[in-house]
Short mmCIF file of N, CA, C and O in Angstrom, two decimals:
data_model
loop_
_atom_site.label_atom_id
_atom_site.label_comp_id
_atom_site.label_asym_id
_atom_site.label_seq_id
_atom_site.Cartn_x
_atom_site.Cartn_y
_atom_site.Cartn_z
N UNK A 1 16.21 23.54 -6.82
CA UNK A 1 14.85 23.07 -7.01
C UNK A 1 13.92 24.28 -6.96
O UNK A 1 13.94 25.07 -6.01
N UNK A 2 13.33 24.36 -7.73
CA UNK A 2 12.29 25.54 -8.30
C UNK A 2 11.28 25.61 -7.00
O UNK A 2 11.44 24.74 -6.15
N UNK A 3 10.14 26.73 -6.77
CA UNK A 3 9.22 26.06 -5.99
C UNK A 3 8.11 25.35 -6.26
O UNK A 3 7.25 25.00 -5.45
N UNK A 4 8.16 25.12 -7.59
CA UNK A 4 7.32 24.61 -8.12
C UNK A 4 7.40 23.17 -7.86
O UNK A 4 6.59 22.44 -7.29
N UNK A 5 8.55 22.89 -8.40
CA UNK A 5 8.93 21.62 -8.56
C UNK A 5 9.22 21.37 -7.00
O UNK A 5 9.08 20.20 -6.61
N UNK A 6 9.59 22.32 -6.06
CA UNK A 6 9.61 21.68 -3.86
C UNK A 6 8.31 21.24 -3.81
O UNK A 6 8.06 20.12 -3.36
N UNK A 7 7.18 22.19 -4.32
CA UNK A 7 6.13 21.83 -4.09
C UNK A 7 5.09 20.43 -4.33
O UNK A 7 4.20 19.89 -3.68
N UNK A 8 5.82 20.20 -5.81
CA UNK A 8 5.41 19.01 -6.24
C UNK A 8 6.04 17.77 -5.87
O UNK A 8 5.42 16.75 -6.19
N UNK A 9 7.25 17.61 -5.19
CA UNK A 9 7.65 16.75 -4.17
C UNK A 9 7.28 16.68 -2.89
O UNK A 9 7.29 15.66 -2.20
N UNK A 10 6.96 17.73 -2.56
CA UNK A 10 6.03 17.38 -0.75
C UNK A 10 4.70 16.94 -1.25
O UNK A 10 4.15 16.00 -0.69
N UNK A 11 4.31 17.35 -1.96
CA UNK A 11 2.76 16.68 -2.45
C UNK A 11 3.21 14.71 -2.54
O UNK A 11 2.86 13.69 -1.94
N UNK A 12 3.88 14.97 -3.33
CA UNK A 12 4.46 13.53 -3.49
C UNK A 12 4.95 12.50 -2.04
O UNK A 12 4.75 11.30 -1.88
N UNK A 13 5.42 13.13 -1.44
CA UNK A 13 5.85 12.66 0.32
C UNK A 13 4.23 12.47 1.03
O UNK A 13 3.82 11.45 1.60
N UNK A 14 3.52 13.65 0.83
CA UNK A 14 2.09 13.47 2.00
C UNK A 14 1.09 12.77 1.08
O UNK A 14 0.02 12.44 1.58
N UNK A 15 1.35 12.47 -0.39
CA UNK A 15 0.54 11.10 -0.94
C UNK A 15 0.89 10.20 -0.65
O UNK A 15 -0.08 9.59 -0.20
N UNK A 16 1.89 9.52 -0.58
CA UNK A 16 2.41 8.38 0.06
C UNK A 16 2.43 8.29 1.33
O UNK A 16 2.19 7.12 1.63
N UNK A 17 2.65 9.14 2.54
CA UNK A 17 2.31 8.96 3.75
C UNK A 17 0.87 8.80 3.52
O UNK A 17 0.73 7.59 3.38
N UNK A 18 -0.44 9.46 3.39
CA UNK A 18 -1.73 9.38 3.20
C UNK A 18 -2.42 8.13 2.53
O UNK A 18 -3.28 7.46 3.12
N UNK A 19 -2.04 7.91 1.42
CA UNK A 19 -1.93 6.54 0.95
C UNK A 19 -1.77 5.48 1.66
O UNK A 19 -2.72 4.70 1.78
N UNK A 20 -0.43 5.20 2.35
CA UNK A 20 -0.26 4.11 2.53
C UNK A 20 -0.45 3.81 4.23
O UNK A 20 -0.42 2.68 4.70
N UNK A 21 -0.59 4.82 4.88
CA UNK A 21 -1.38 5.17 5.82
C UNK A 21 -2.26 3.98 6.46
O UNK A 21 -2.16 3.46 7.57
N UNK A 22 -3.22 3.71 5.35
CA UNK A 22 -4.30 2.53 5.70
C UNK A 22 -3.67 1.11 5.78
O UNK A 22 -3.89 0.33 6.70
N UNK A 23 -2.83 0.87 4.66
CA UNK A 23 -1.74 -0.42 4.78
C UNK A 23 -1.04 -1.00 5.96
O UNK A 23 -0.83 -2.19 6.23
N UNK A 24 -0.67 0.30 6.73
CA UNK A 24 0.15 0.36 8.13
C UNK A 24 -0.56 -0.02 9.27
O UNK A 24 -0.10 -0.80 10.11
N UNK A 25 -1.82 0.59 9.34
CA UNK A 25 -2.57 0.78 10.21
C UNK A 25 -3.44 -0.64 10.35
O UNK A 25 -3.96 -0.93 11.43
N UNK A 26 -3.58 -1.69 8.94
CA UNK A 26 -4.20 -2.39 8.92
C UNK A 26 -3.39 -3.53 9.40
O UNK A 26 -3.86 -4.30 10.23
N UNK A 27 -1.80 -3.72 8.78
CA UNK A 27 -1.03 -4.71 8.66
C UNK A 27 -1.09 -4.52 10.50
O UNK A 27 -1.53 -5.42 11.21
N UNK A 28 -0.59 -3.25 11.05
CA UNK A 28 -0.46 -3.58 12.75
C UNK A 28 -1.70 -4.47 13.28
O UNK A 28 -1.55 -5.52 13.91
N UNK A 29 -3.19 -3.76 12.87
CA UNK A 29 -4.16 -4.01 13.23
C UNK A 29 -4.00 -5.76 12.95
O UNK A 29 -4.50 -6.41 13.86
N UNK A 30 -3.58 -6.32 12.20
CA UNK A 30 -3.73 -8.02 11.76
C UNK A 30 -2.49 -8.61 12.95
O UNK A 30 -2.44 -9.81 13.21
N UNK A 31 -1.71 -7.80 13.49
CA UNK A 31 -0.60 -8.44 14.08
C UNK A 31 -1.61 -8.43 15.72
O UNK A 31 -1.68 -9.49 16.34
N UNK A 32 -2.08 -7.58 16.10
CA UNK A 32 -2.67 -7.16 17.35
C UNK A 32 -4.34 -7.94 17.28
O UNK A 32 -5.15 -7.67 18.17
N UNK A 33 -4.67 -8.75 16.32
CA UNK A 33 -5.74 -9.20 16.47
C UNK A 33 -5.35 -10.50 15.30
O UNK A 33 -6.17 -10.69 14.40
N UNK A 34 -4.25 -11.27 15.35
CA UNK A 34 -3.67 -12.14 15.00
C UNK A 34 -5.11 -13.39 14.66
O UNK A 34 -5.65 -13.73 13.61
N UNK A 35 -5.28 -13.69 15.80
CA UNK A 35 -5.98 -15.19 15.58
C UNK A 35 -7.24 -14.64 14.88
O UNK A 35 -7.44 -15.12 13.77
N UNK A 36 -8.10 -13.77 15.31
CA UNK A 36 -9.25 -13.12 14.37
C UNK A 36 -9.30 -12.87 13.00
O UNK A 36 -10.21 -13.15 12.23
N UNK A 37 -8.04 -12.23 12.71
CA UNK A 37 -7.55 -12.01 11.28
C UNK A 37 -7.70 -13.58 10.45
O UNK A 37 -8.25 -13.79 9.37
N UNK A 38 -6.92 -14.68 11.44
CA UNK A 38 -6.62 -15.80 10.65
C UNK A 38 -7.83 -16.46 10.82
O UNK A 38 -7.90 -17.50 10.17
N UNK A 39 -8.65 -16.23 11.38
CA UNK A 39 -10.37 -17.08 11.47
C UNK A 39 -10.89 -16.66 10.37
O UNK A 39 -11.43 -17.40 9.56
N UNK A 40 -10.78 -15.28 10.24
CA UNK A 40 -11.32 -14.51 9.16
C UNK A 40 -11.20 -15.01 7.83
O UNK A 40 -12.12 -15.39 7.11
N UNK A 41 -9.56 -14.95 7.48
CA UNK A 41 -9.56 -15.29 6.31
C UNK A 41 -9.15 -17.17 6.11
O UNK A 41 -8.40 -17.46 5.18
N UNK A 42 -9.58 -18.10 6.84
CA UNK A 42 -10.27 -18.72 6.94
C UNK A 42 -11.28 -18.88 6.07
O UNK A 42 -11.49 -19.33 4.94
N UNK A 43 -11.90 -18.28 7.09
CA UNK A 43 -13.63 -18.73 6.58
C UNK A 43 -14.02 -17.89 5.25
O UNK A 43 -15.08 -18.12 4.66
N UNK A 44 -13.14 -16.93 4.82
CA UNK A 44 -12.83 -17.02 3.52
C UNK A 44 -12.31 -17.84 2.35
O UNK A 44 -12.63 -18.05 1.18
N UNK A 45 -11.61 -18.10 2.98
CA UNK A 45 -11.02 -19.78 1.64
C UNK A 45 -9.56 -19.70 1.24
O UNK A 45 -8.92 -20.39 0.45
N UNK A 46 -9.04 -18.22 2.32
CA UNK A 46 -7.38 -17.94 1.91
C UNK A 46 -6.67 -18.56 3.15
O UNK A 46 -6.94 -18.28 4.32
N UNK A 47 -5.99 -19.20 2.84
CA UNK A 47 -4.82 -20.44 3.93
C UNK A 47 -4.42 -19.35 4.67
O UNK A 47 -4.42 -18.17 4.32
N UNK A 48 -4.10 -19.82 5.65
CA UNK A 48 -3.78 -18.39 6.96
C UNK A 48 -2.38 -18.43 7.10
O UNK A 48 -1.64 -17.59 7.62
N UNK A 49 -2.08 -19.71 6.48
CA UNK A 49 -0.27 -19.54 6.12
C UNK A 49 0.11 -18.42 5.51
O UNK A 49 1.30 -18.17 5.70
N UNK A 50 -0.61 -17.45 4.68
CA UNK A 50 -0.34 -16.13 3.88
C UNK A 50 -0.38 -15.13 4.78
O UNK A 50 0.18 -14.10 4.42
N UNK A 51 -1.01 -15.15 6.14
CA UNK A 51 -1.00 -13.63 7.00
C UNK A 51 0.07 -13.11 7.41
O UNK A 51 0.18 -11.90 7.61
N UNK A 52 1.03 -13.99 7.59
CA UNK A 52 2.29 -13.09 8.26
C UNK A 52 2.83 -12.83 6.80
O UNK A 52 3.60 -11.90 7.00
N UNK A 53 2.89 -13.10 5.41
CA UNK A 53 3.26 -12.35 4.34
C UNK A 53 2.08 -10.87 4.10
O UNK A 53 2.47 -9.75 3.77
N UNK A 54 0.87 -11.19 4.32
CA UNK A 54 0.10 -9.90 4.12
C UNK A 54 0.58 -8.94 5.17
O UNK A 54 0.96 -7.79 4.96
N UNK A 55 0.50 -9.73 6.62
CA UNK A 55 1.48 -8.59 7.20
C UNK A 55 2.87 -7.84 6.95
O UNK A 55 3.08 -6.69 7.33
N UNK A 56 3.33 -8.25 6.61
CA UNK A 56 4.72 -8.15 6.06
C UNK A 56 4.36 -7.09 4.88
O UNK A 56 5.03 -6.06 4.81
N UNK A 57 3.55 -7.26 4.16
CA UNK A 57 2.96 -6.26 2.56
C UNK A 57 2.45 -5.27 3.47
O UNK A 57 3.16 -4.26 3.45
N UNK A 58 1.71 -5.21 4.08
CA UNK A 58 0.96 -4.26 4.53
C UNK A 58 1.89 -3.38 5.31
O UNK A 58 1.95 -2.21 4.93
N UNK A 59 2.65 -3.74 6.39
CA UNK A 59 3.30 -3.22 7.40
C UNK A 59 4.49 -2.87 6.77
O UNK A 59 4.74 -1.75 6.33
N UNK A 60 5.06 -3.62 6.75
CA UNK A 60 6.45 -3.40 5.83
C UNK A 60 6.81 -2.57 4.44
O UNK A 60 7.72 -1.79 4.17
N UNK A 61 5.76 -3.06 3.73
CA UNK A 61 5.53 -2.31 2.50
C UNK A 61 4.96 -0.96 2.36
O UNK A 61 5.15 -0.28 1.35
N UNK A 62 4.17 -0.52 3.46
CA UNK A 62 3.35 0.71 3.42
C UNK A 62 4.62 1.36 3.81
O UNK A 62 5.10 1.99 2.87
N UNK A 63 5.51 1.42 5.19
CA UNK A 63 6.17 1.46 5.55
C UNK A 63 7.64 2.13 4.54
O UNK A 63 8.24 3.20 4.64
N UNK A 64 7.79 1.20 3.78
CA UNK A 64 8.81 1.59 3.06
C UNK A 64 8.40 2.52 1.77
O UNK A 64 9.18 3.43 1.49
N UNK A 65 7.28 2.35 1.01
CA UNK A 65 6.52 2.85 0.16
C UNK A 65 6.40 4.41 0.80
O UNK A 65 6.30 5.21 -0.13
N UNK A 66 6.37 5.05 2.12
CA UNK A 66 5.84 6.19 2.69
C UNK A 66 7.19 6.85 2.83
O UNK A 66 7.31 8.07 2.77
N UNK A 67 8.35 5.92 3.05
CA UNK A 67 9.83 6.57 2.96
C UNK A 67 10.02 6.52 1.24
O UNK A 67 11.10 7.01 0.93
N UNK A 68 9.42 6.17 0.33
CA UNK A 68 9.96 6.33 -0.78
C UNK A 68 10.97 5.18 -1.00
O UNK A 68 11.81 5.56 -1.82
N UNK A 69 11.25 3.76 -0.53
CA UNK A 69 12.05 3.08 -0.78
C UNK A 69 11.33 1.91 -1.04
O UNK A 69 10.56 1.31 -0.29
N UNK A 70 11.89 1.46 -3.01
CA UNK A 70 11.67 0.35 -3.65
C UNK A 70 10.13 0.88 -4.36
O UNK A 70 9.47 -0.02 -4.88
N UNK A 71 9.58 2.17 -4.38
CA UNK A 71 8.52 2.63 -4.28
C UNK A 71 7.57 1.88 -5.82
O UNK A 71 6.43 1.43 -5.96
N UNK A 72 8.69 2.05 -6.71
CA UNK A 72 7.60 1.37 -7.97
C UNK A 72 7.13 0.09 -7.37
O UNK A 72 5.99 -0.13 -6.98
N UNK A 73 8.33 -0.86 -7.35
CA UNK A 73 7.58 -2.31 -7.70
C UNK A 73 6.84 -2.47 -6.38
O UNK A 73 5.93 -3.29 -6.53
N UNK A 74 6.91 -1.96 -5.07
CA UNK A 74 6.03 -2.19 -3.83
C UNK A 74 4.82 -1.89 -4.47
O UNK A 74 3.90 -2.70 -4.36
N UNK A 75 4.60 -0.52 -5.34
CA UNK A 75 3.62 0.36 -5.43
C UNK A 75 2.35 -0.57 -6.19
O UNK A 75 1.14 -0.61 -5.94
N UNK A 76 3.20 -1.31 -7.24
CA UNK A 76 2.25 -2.24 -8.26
C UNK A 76 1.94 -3.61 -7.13
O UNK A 76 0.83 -4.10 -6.90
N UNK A 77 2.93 -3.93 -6.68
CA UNK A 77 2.75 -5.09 -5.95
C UNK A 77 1.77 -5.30 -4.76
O UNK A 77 1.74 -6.38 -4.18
N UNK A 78 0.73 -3.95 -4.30
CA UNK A 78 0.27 -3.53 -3.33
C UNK A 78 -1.30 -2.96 -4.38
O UNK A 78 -2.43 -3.07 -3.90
N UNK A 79 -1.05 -2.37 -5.83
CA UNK A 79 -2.16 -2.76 -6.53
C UNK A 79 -2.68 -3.61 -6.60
O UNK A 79 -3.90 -3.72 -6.51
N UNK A 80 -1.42 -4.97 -6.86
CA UNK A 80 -2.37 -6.00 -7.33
C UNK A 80 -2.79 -6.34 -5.93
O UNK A 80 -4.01 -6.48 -5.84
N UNK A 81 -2.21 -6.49 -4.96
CA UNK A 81 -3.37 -7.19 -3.41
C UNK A 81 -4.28 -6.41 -3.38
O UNK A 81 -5.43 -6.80 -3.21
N UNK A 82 -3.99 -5.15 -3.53
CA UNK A 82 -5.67 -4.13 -3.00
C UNK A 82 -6.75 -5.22 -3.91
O UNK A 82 -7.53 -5.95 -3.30
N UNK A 83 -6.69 -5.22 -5.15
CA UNK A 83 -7.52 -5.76 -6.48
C UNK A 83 -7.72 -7.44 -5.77
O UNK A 83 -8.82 -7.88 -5.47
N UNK A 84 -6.80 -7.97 -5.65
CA UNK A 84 -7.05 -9.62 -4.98
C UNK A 84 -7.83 -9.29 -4.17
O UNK A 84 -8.98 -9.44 -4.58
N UNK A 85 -7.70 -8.59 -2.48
CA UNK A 85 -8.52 -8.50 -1.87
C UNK A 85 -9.80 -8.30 -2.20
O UNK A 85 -10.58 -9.23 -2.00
N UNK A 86 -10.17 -7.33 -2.64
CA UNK A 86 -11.14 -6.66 -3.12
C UNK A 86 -12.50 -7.66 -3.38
O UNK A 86 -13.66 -7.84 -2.99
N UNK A 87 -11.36 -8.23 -4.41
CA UNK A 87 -12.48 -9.40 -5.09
C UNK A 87 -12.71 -10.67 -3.70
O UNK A 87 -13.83 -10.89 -3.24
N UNK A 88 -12.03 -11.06 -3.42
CA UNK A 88 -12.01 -11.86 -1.97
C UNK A 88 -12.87 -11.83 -0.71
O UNK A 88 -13.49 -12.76 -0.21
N UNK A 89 -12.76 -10.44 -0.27
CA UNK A 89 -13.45 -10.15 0.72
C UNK A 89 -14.45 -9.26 0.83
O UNK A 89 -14.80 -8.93 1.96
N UNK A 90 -15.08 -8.69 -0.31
CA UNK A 90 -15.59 -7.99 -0.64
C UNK A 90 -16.80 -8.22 -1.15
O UNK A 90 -17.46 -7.18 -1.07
N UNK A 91 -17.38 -9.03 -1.61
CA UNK A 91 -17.76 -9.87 -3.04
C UNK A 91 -19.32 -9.52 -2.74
O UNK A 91 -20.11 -9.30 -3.66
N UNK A 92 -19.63 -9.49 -1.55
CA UNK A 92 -21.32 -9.35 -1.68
C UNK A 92 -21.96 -8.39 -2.07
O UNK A 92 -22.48 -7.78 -1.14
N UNK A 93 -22.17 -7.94 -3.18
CA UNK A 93 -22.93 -6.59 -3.74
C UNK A 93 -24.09 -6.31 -3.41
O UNK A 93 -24.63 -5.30 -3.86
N UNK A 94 -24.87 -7.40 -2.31
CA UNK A 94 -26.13 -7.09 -1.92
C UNK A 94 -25.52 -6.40 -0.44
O UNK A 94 -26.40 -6.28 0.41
N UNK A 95 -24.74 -6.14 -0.21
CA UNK A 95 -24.59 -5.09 1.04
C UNK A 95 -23.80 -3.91 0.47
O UNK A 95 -22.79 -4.07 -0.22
N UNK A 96 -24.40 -2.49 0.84
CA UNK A 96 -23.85 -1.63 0.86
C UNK A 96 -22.38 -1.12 1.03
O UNK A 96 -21.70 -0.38 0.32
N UNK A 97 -22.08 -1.93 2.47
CA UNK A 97 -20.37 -1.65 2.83
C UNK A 97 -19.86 -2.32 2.02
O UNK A 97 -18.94 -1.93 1.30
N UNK A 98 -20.49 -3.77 1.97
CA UNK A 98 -19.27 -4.58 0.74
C UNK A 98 -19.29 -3.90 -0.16
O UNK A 98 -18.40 -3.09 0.11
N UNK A 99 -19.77 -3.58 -1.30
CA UNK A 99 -19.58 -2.45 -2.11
C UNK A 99 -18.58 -1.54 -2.15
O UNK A 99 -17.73 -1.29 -3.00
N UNK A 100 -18.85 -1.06 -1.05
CA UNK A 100 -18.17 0.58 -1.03
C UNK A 100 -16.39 0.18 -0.58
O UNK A 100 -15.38 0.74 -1.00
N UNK A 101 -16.48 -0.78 0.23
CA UNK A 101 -14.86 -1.43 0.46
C UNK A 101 -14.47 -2.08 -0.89
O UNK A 101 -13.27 -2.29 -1.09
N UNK A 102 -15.23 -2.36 -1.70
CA UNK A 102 -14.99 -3.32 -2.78
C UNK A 102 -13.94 -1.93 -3.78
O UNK A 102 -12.72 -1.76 -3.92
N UNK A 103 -15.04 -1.25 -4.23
CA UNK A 103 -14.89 -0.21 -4.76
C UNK A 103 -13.51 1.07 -4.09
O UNK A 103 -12.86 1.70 -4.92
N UNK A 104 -13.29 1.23 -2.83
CA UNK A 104 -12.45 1.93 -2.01
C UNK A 104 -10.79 0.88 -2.73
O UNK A 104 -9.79 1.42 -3.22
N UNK A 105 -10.93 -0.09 -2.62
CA UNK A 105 -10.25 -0.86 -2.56
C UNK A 105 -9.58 -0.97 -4.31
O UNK A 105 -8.50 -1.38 -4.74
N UNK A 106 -10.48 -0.53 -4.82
CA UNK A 106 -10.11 -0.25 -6.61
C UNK A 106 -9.66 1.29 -6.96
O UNK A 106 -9.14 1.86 -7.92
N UNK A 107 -10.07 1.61 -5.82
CA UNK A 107 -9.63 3.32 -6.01
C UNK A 107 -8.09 3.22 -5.24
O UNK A 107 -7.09 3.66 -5.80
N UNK A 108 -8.07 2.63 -4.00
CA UNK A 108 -6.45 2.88 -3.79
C UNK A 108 -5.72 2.01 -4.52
O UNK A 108 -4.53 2.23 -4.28
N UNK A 109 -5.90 0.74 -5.62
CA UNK A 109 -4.87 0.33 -6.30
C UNK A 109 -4.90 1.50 -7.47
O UNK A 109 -3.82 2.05 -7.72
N UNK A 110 -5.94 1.87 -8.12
CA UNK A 110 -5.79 3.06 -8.98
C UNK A 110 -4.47 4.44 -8.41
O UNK A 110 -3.51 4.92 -9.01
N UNK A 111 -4.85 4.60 -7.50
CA UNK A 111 -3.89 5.48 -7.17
C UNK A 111 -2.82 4.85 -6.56
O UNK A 111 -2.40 5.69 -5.77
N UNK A 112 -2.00 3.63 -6.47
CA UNK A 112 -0.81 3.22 -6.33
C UNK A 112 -0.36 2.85 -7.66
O UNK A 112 0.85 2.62 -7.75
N UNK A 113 -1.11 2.73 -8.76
CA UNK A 113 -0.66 2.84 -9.85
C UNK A 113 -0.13 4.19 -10.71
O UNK A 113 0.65 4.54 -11.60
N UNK A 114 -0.86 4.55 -10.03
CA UNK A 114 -0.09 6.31 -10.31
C UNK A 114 1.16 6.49 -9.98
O UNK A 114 2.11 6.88 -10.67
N UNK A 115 1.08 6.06 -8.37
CA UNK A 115 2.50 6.30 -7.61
C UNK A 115 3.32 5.22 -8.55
O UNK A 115 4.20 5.92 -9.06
N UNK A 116 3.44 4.24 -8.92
CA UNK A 116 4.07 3.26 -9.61
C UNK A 116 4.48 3.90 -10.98
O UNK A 116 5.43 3.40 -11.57
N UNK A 117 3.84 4.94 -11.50
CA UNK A 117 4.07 5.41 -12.85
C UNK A 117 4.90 6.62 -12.27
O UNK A 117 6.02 6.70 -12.77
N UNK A 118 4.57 7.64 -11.27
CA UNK A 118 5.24 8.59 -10.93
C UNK A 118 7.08 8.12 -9.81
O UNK A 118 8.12 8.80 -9.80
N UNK A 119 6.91 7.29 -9.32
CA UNK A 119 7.76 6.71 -8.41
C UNK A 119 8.09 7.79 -6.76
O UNK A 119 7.44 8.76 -6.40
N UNK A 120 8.75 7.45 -6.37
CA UNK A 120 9.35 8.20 -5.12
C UNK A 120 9.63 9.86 -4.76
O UNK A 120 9.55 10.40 -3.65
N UNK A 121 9.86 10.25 -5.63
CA UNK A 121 10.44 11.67 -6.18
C UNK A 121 11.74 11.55 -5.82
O UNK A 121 12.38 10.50 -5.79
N UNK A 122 12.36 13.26 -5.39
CA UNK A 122 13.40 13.70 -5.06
C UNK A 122 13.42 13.18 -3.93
O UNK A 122 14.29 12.31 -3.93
N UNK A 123 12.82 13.27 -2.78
CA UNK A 123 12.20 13.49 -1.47
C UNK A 123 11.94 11.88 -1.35
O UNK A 123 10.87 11.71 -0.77
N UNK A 124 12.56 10.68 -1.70
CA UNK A 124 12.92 9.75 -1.14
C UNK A 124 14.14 8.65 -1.27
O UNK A 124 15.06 8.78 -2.09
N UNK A 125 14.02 7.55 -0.35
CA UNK A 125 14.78 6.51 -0.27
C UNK A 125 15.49 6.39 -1.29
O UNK A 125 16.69 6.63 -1.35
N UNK A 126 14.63 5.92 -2.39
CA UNK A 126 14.83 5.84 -3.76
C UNK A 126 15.87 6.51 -4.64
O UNK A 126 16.80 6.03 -5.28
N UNK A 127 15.31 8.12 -4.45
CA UNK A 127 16.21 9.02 -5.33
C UNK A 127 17.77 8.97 -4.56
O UNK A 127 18.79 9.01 -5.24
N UNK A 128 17.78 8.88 -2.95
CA UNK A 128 18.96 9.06 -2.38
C UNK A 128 19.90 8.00 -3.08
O UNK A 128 20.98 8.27 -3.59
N UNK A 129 19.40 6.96 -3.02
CA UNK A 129 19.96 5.65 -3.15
C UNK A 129 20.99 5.98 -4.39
O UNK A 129 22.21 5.86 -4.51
N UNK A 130 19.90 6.48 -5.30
CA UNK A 130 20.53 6.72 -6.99
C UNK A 130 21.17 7.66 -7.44
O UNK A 130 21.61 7.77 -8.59
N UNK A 131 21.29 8.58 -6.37
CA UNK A 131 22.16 10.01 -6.60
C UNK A 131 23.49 9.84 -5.74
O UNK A 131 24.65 10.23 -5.83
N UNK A 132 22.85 9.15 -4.96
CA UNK A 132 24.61 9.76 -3.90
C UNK A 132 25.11 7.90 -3.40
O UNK A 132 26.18 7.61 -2.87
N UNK A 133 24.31 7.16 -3.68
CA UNK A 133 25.24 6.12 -2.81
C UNK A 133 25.50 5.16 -4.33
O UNK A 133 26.63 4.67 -4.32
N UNK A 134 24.70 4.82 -5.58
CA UNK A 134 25.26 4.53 -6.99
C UNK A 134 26.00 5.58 -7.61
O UNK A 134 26.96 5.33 -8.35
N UNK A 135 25.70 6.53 -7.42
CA UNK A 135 27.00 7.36 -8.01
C UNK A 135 28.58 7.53 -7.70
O UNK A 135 29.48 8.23 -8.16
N UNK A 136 28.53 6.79 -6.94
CA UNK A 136 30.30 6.61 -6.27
C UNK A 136 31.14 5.56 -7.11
O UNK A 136 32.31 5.32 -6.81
#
């Protein structure tokens, strides 16, 4: 591996840790403030039967997405919630923060669509999987 090309795989490892970073941090945050979360989205209009799957996306998925494993289809599948959310909880354009979360929230599915077009690199789950444990 060139250093060009080492280089452009650790970039690829600390985008996905950095990235998905917020996913992790949020999905724990919904497990550790459980009933709030589910009041919340509540009084939003989303059945609270879905939180332990958002947890599960968030926690689980950031999670595996940051090791590089299953990285495309998590990657799109974590676009489209950023974009659901977005529109969901976001929606009041007469406040500033809503806005700016609205918008934050279109910028990290934009850039998990990247990762979804670029995938895992060398430097994960993914590539191991397809080099050394399908190649037997």
């Amino acid at each position: 591996m060139s250093k060009n090309s080492f280089f452009s795989e650790v970039l690829n490892v600390a985008g996905r840790v950095l990235l998905l970073s917020l996913f992790v941090w949020a999905g724990y945050g919904k497990i550790s403030g459980y009933a709030g979360t589910a009041e919340y989205m509540s009084s939003m209009g989303v059945p609270t039967f879905l939180l332990p799957l958002v947890i599960l996306l968030e926690l689980g998925g950031g999670i595996a997405i940051m090791l590089g494993f299953l990285t495309k289809p998590l990657s799109i599948l974590m676009a489209i919630f950023s974009v659901v959310a977005a529109i969901i909880f976001h929606k009041d354009w007469t406040n500033d923060m809503q806005t700016l979360m609205f918008v934050k929230d279109f910028s990290i599915a934009g850039g998990l669509l990247i990762l979804a077009s670029i995938g895992g690199g060398k430097l994960s789950v993914d590539h191991f999987i397809k080099t050394k444990l399908l190649k037997k």
